[in-house]
CSV table of C-alpha atoms in Angstrom, one decimal:
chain,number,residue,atom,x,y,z
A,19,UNK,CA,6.5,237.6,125.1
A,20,UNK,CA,4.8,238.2,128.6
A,21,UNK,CA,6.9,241.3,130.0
A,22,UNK,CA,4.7,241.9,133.0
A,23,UNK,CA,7.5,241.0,135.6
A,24,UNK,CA,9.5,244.4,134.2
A,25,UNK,CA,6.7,246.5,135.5
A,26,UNK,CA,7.4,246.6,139.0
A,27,UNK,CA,11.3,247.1,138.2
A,28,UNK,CA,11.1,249.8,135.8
A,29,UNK,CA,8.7,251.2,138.7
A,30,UNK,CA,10.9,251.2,141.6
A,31,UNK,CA,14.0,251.9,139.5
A,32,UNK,CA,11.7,255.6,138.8
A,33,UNK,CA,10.9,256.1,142.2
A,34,UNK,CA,13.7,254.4,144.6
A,35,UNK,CA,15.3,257.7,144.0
A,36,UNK,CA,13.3,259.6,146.4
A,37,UNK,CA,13.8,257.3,149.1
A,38,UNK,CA,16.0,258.9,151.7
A,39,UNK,CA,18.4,255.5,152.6
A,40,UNK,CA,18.9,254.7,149.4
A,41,UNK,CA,22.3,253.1,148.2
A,42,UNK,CA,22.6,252.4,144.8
A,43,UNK,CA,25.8,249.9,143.4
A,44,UNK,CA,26.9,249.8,140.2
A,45,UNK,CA,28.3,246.8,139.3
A,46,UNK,CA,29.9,245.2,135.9
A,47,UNK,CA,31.0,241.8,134.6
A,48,UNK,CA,32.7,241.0,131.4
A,49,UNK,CA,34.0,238.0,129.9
A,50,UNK,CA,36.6,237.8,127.0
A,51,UNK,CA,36.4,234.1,125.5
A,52,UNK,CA,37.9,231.9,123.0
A,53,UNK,CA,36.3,228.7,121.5
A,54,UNK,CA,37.9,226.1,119.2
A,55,UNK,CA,35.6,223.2,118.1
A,56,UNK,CA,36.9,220.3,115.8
A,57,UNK,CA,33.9,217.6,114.6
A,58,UNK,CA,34.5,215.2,112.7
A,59,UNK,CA,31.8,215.2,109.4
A,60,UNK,CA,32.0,218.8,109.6
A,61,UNK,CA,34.1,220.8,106.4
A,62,UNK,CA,35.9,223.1,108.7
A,63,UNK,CA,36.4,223.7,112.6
A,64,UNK,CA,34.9,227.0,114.8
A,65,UNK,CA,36.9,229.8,115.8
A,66,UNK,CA,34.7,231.5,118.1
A,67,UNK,CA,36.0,234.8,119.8
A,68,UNK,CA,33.6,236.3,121.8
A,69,UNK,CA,33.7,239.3,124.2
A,70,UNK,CA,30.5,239.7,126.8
A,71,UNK,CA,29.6,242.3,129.5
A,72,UNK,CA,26.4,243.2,132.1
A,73,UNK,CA,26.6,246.3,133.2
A,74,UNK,CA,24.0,246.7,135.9
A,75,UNK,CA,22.7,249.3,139.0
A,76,UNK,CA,21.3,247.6,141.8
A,77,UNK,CA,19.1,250.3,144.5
A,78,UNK,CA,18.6,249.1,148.2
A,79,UNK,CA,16.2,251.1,150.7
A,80,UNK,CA,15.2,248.7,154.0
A,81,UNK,CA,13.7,245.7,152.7
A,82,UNK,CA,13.6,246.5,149.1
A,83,UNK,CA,15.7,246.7,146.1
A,84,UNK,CA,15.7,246.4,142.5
A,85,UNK,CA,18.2,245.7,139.9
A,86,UNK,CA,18.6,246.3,136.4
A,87,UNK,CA,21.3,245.0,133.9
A,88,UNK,CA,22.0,244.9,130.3
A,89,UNK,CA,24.2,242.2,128.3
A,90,UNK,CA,25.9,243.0,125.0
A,91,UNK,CA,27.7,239.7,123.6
A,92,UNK,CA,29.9,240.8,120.6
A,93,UNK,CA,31.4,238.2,118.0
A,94,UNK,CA,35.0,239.6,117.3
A,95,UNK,CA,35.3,236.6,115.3
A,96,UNK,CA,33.1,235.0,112.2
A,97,UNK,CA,34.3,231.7,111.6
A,98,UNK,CA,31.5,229.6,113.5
A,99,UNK,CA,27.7,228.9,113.8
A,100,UNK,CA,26.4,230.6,116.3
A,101,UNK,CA,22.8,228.6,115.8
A,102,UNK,CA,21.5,231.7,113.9
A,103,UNK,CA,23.9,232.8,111.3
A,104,UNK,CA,23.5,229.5,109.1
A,105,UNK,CA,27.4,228.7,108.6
A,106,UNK,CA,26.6,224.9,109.1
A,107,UNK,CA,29.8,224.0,107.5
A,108,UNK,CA,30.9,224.8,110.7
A,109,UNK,CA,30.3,223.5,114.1
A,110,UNK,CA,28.0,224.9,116.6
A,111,UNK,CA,29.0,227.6,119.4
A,112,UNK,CA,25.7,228.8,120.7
A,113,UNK,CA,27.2,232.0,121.2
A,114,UNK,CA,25.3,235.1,119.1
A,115,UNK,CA,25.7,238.7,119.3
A,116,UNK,CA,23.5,240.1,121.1
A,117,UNK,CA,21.9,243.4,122.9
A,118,UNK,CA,18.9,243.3,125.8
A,119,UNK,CA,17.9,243.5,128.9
A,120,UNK,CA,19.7,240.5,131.0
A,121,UNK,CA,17.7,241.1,134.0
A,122,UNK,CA,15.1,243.7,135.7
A,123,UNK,CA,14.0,242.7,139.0
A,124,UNK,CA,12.6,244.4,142.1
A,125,UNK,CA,13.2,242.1,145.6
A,126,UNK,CA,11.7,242.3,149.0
A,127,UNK,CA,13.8,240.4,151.5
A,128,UNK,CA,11.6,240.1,155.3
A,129,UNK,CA,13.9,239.3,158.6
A,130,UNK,CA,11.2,236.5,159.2
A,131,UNK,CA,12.8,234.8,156.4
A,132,UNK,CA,10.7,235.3,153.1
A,133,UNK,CA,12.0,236.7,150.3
A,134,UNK,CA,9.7,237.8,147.3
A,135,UNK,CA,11.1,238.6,143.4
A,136,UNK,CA,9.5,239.4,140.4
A,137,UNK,CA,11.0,240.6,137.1
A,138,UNK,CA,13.4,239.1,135.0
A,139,UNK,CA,15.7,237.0,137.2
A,140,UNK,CA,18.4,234.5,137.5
A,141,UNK,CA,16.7,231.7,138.8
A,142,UNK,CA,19.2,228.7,140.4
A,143,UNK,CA,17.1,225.5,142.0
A,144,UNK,CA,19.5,223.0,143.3
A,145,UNK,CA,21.9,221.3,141.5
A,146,UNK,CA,20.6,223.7,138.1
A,147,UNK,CA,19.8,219.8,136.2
A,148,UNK,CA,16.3,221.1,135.9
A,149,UNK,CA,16.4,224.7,136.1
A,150,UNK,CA,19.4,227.0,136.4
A,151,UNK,CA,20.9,230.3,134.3
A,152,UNK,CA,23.2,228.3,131.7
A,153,UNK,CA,25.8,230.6,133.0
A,154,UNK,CA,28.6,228.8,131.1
A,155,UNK,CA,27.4,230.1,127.7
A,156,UNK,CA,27.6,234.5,127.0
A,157,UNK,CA,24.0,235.5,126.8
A,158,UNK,CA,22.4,234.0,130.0
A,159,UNK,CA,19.5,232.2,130.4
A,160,UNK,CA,17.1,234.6,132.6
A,161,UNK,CA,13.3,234.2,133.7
A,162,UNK,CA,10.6,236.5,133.8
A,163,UNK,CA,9.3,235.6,137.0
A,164,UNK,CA,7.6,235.8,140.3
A,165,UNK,CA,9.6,233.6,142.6
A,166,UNK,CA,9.0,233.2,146.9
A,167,UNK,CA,11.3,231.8,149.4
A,168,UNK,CA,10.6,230.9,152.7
A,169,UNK,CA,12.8,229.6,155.4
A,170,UNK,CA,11.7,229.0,159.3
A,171,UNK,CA,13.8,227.0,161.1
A,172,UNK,CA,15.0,223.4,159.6
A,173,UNK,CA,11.8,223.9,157.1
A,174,UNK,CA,12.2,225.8,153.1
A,175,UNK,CA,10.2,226.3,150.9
A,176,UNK,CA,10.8,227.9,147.3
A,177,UNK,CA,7.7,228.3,144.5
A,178,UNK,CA,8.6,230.3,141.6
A,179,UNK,CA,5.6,230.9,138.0
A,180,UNK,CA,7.7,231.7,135.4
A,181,UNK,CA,5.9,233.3,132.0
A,182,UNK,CA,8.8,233.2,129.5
A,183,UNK,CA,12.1,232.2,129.5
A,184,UNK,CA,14.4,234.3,127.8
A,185,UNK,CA,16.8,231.7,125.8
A,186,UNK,CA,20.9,231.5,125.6
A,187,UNK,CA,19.9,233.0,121.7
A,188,UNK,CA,19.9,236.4,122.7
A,189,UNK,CA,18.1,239.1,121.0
A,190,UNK,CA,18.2,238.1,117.2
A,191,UNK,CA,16.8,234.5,118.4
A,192,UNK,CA,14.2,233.0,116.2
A,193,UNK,CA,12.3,229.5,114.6
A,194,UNK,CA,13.7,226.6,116.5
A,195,UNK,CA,16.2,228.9,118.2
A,196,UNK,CA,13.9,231.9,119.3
A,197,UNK,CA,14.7,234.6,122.2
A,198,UNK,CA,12.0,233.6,124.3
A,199,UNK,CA,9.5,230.7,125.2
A,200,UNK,CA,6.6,231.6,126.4
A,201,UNK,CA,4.5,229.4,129.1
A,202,UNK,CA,3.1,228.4,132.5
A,203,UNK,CA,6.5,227.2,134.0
A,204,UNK,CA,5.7,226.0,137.8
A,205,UNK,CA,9.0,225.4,140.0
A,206,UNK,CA,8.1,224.4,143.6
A,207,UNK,CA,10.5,223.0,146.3
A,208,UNK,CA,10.0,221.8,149.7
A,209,UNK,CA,12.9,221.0,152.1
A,210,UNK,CA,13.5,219.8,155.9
A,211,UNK,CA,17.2,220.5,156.6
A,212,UNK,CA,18.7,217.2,159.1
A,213,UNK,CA,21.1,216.6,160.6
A,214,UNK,CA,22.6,214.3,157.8
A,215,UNK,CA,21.7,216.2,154.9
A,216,UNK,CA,18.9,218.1,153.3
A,217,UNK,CA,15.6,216.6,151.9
A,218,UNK,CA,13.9,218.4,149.5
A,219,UNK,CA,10.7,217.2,147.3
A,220,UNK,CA,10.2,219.0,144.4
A,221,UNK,CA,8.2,219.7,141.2
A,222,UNK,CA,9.3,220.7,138.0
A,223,UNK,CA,6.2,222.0,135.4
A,224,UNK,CA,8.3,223.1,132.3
A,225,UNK,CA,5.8,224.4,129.3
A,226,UNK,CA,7.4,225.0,126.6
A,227,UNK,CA,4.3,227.0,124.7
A,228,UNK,CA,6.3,227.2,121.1
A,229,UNK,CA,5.8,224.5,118.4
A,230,UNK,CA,8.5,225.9,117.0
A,231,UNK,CA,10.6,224.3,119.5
A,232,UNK,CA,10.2,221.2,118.7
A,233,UNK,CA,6.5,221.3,118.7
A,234,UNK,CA,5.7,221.3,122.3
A,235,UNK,CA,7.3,217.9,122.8
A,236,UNK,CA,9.7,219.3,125.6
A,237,UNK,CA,6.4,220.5,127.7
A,238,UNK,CA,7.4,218.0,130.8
A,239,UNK,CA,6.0,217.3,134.3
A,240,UNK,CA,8.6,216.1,136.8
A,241,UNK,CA,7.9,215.3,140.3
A,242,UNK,CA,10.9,213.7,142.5
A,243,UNK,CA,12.7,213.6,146.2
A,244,UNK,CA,16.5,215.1,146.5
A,245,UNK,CA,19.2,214.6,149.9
A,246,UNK,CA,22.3,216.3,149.8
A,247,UNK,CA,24.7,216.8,152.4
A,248,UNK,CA,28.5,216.2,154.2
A,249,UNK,CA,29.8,214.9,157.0
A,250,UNK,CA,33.4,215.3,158.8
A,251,UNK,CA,35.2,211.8,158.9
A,252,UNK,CA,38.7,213.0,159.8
A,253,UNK,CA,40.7,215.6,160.4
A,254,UNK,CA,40.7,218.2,157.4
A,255,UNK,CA,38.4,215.4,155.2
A,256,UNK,CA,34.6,215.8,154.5
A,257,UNK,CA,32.8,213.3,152.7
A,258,UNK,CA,29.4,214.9,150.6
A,259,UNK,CA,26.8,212.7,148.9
A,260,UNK,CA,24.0,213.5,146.6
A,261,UNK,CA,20.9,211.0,146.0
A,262,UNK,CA,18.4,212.0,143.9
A,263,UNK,CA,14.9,210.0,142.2
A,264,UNK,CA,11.8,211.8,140.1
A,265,UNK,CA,9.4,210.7,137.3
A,266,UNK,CA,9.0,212.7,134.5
A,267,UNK,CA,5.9,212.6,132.0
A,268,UNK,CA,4.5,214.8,129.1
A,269,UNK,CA,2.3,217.7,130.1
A,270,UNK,CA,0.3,220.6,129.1
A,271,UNK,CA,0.2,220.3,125.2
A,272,UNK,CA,3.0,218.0,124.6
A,273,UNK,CA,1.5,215.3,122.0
A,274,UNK,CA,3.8,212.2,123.4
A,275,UNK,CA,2.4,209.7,125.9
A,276,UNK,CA,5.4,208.9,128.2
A,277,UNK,CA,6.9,208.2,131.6
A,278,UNK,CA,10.7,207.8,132.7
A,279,UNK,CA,12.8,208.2,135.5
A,280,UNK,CA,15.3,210.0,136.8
A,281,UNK,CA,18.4,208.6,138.9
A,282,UNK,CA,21.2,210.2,140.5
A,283,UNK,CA,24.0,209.4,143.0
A,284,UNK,CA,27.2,210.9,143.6
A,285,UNK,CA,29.9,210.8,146.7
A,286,UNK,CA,32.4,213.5,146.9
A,287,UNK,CA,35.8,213.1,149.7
A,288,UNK,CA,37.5,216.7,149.9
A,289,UNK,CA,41.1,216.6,151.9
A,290,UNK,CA,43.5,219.2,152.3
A,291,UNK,CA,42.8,220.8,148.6
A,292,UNK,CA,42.2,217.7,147.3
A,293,UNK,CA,39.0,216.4,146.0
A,294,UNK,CA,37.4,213.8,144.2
A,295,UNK,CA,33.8,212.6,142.9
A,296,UNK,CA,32.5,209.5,141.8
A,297,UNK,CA,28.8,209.8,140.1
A,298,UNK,CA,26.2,207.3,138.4
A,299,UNK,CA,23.0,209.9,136.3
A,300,UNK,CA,20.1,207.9,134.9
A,301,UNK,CA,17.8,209.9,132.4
A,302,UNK,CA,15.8,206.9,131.6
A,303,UNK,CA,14.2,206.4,128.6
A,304,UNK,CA,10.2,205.3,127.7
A,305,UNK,CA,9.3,203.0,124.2
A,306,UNK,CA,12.1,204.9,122.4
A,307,UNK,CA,10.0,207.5,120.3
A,308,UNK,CA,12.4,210.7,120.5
A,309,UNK,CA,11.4,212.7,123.1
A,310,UNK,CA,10.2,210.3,126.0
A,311,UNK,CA,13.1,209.7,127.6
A,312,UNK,CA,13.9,212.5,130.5
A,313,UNK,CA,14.3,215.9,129.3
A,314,UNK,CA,15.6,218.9,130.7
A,315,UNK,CA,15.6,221.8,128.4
A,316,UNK,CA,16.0,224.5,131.2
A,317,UNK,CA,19.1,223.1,132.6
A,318,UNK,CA,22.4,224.6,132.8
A,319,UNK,CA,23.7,222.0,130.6
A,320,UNK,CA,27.5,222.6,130.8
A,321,UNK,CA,27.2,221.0,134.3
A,322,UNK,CA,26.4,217.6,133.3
A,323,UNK,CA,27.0,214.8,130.9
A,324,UNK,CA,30.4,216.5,129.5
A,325,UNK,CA,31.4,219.8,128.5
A,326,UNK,CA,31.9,218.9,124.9
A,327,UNK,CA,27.6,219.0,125.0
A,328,UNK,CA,26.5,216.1,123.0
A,329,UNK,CA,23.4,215.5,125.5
A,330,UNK,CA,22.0,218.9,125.5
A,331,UNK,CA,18.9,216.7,124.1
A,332,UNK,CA,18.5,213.1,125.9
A,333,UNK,CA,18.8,210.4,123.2
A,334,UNK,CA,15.7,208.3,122.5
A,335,UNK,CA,16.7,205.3,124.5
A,336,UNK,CA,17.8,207.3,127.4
A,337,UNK,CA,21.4,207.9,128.9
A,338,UNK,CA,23.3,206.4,131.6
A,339,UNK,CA,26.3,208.8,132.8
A,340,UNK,CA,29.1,207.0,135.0
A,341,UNK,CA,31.5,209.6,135.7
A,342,UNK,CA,34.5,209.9,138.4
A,343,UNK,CA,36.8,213.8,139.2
A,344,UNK,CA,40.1,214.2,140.5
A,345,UNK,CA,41.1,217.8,141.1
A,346,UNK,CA,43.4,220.0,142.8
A,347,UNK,CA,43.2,223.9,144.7
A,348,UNK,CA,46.6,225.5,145.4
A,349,UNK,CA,46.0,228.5,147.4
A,350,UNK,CA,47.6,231.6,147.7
A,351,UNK,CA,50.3,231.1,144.5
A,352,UNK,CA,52.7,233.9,144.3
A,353,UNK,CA,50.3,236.6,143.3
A,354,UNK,CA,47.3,234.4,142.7
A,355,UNK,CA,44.6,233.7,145.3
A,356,UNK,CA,43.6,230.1,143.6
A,357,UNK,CA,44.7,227.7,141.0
A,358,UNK,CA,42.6,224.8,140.1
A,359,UNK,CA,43.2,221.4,137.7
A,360,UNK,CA,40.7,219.0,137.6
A,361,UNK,CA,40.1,216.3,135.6
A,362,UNK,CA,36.9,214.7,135.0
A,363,UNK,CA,36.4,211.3,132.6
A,364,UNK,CA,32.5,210.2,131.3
A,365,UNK,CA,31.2,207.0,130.2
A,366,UNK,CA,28.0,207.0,128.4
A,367,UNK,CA,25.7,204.2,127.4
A,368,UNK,CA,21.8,204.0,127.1
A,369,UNK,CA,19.0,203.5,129.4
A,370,UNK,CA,17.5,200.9,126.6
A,371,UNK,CA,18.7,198.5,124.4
A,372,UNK,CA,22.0,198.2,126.2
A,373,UNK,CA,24.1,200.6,123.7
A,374,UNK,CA,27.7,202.0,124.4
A,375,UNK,CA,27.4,205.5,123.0
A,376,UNK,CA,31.1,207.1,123.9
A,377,UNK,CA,33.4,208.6,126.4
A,378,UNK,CA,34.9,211.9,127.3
A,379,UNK,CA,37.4,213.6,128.8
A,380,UNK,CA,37.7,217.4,130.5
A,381,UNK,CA,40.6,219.0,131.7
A,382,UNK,CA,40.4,222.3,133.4
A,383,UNK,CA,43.2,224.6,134.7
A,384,UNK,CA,42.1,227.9,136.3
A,385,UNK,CA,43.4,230.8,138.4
A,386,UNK,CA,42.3,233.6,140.1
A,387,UNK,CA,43.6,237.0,141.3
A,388,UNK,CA,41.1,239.4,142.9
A,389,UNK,CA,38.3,240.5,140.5
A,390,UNK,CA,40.0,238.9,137.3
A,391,UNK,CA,39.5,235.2,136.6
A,392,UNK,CA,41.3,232.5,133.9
A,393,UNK,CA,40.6,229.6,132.8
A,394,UNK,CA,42.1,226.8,129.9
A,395,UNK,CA,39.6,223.8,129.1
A,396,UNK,CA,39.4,221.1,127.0
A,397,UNK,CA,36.8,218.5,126.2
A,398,UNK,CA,37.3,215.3,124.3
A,399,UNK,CA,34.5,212.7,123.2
A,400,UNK,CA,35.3,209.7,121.4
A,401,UNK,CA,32.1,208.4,119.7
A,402,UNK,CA,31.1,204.6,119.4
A,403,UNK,CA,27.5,204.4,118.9
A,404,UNK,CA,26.3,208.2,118.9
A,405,UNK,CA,27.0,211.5,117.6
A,406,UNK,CA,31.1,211.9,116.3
A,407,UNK,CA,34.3,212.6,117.7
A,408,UNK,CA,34.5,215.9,118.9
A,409,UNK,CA,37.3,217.6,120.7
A,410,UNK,CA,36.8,221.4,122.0
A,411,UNK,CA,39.5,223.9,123.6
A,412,UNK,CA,38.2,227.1,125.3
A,413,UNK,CA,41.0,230.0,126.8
A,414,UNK,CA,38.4,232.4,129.2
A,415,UNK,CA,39.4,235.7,130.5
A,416,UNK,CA,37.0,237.3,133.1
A,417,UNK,CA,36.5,240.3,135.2
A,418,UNK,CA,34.0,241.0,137.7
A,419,UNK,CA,33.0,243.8,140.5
C-alpha cells in the first residue's frame, strides 16, 4: 500500500496547532442501517444490521487546512455475507466490520481559484460512473491521492494521480476482495462552462495493479466528451439534459485486447416539486470475452443500472440501460424539512447478441429533519436472461453535523 499522501496530513495535523488563526471543527456522521436481501438459488435470505460512524477534526489557518477522520462499521447482526466472512449460503451485503483511517488530507484552497489536496480523499468526478466514493455502501471508498483544481473564468480544469484506492472491504479486506488496490490511477478533466451547458473532455486511467482482482483485467483506459446543463422553459419548470460518449480499451498490464463504447443520454423536467427523468446508458460490449465490454470498477455503483446491484461487473456482451423516474419533494411537513418518493423502473438488455436480460423496480421514501435523515427502499429485479430474481428492502437512519 502506498501511504505517502498521509505524510503531509499527519504533518500539519502536528503543527497546525501553533498557528495563531487556527479553528479546528469537529465533526461526526453515523449511520444506523438495515438490509434484507431475498435471491432466488440462495438457501437463506441476508439480515444485515449494520451501525457506521466517522468521527473526524478538520483545522483551517488562511489557505490551508487538513482533515482527519476514522470509520468504524460494526455488524450488530450475523446472518449475511459480507464478501469476507464466507456465509455463501447467504446473499451478498458488501458491508464488513471494519476499523481505519477513512480519510487524512491536508488542502490548500488559492483565491485565484486552484485548489491543491493530497492524502487520502473523497474523490467525486462528475456524475461518479467512473470515479466517485461508493458512498451508498458503510465503509467508503477513499483515495490516496494528489488531486488539483483549477477554475478561471468559463475554463476548469481537474487532474488528480491516485496510488491506491482504499476499497468498500474495509480493514479485514483480502484475495479478490482486498482493502486496497494499488496503482497509477490518472483522472484528468477539462471543461468550458456555456451558456447551454458544460463541456467537459475527460480521461479516465484506472490500474488496477492486483492480479488478485481479477488478474489485472479491469486495468482500463477511457477517453470521452461530457455536456450537462438546464435551461428555464416556464415558470417554476427547468428542463436538464445530460449527453455523454467515450471509448474505453485495456491498459497498463491488462492481458485482454479490447475496445467499446460508452453512451449516455438523459433529460430531466423539474416543476413545482415535481420531477421526472427519462435515460438511455450504453456500456458496449467488444467480441464477448468477459471483461471487454466497458468497465467501471471505481464507480459509485448504487447510482446506476439499479439499486438491487446486479451490474456492479458489465456482462460480457455489454448492457443497454433504458430507464425513466417519477418523484416527488413535499417541503416543510409538520416537523420535517423534506419528504421524498420516487420511483424509478429499469430495462436491461445487451449491447450484443440482442439479449433481454431483466427489469427492475426502486421505490424510495425519505425524510428529513435537521441533522437526522430516514430513508425506506426497496429494489426489485425480475430476471429473464441473467443473474436471478432478487428483491432487496433497506430501513436507513442517519445523523450528521
Amino acid at each position: 500500500m502506498k501511504l505517502w499522501p498521509l505524510v503531509p496530513a499527519v504533518a500539519l495535523c502536528a503543527t497546525a496547532v501553533q498557528a495563531e488563526d487556527l479553528q479546528l471543527t469537529p465533526s461526526v456522521d453515523a449511520r444506523l442501517r438495515y438490509e434484507n436481501v431475498e435471491q432466488d438459488g440462495l438457501p437463506g435470505d441476508a439480515d444485515a444490521l449494520t451501525l457506521r460512524a466517522r468521527p473526524g477534526l478538520t483545522a483551517k489557518s488562511g489557505e490551508w487546512s487538513a482533515l482527519v477522520e476514522a470509520e468504524a462499521t460494526v455488524a450488530l447482526s450475523t446472518g449475511y455475507n459480507d464478501g469476507l466472512n464466507g456465509k455463501t449460503q447467504f446473499p451478498l451485503v458488501a458491508d464488513p466490520s471494519n476499523l481505519e483511517i477513512n480519510r487524512a488530507q491536508i488542502r490548500y484552497s488559492s483565491l485565484s481559484g486552484m485548489t491543491a489536496t493530497a492524502g487520502r480523499q473523497r474523490i467525486e468526478l462528475a456524475d461518479q460512473r467512473f470515479v466517485g466514493p461508493a458512498a451508498f455502501r458503510q465503509n467508503e471508498q477513499t483515495f490516496d491521492a494528489l488531486r488539483v483544481q483549477w477554475t478561471r473564468g468559463r475554463l476548469s480544469a481537474d487532474l488528480t494521480y491516485a496510488g491506491s484506492v482504499r476499497t468498500v472491504n474495509g480493514s479485514r479486506g483480502a484475495g479478490a476482495r482486498p482493502s486496497a488496490i494499488d496503482g497509477d490511477n490518472i483522472f484528468a478533466l477539462l471543461g468550458y462552462r456555456s451558456d447551454i451547458g458544460t463541456l467537459a473532455g475527460f480521461a479516465y486511467l484506472v490500474d488496477q495493479d492486483d492480479v488478485a482482482v481479477q488478474g489485472f483485467r479491469l486495468s482500463s483506459q477511457t477517453y470521452g466528451v461530457r455536456l450537462n446543463g438546464s435551461l428555464d422553459i416556464a415558470a417554476g419548470a427547468k428542463l436538464g439534459y445530460t449527453a455523454s460518449w467515450a471509448r474505453q480499451s485495456d491498459y497498463h498490464r491488462n492481458p485482454n485486447d479490447y475496445s467499446a463504447e460508452y453512451w449516455l443520454g438523459e433529460a430531466t423536467l423539474n416543476y413545482s416539486g415535481f420531477n421526472a427523468s427519462l435515460g438511455y446508458e450504453v456500456l458496449g460490449a467488444d467480441d464477448g470475452t468477459p471483461l471487454t465490454s466497458v468497465q467501471t470498477p471505481l464507480a459509485s455503483f448504487f447510482r446506476w443500472n439499479g439499486w438491487a446491484g446486479k451490474f456492479s461487473t458489465i456482462p460480457p456482451d455489454g448492457l443497454h440501460d433504458l430507464y425513466a423516474t417519477v418523484g416527488h419533494t413535499l417541503k416543510k411537513v409538520g416537523p420535517l424539512q423534506a419528504i421524498n418518493l420516487a420511483a424509478t423502473w429499469h430495462r436491461f438488455d445487451s449491447d450484443r447478441l440482442d439479449r433481454r436480460y431483466g427489469h427492475e423496480l426502486d421505490l424510495v421514501l425519505s425524510a428529513r429533519h435537521g441533522p437526522f435523515g430516514a430513508s425506506l427502499r426497496y429494489a426489485g429485479y425480475r430476471a429473464d436472461t441473467l443473474a436471478t430474481d432478487t428483491d432487496k428492502l433497506w430501513l436507513t437512519l442517519e445523523w450528521a453535523v
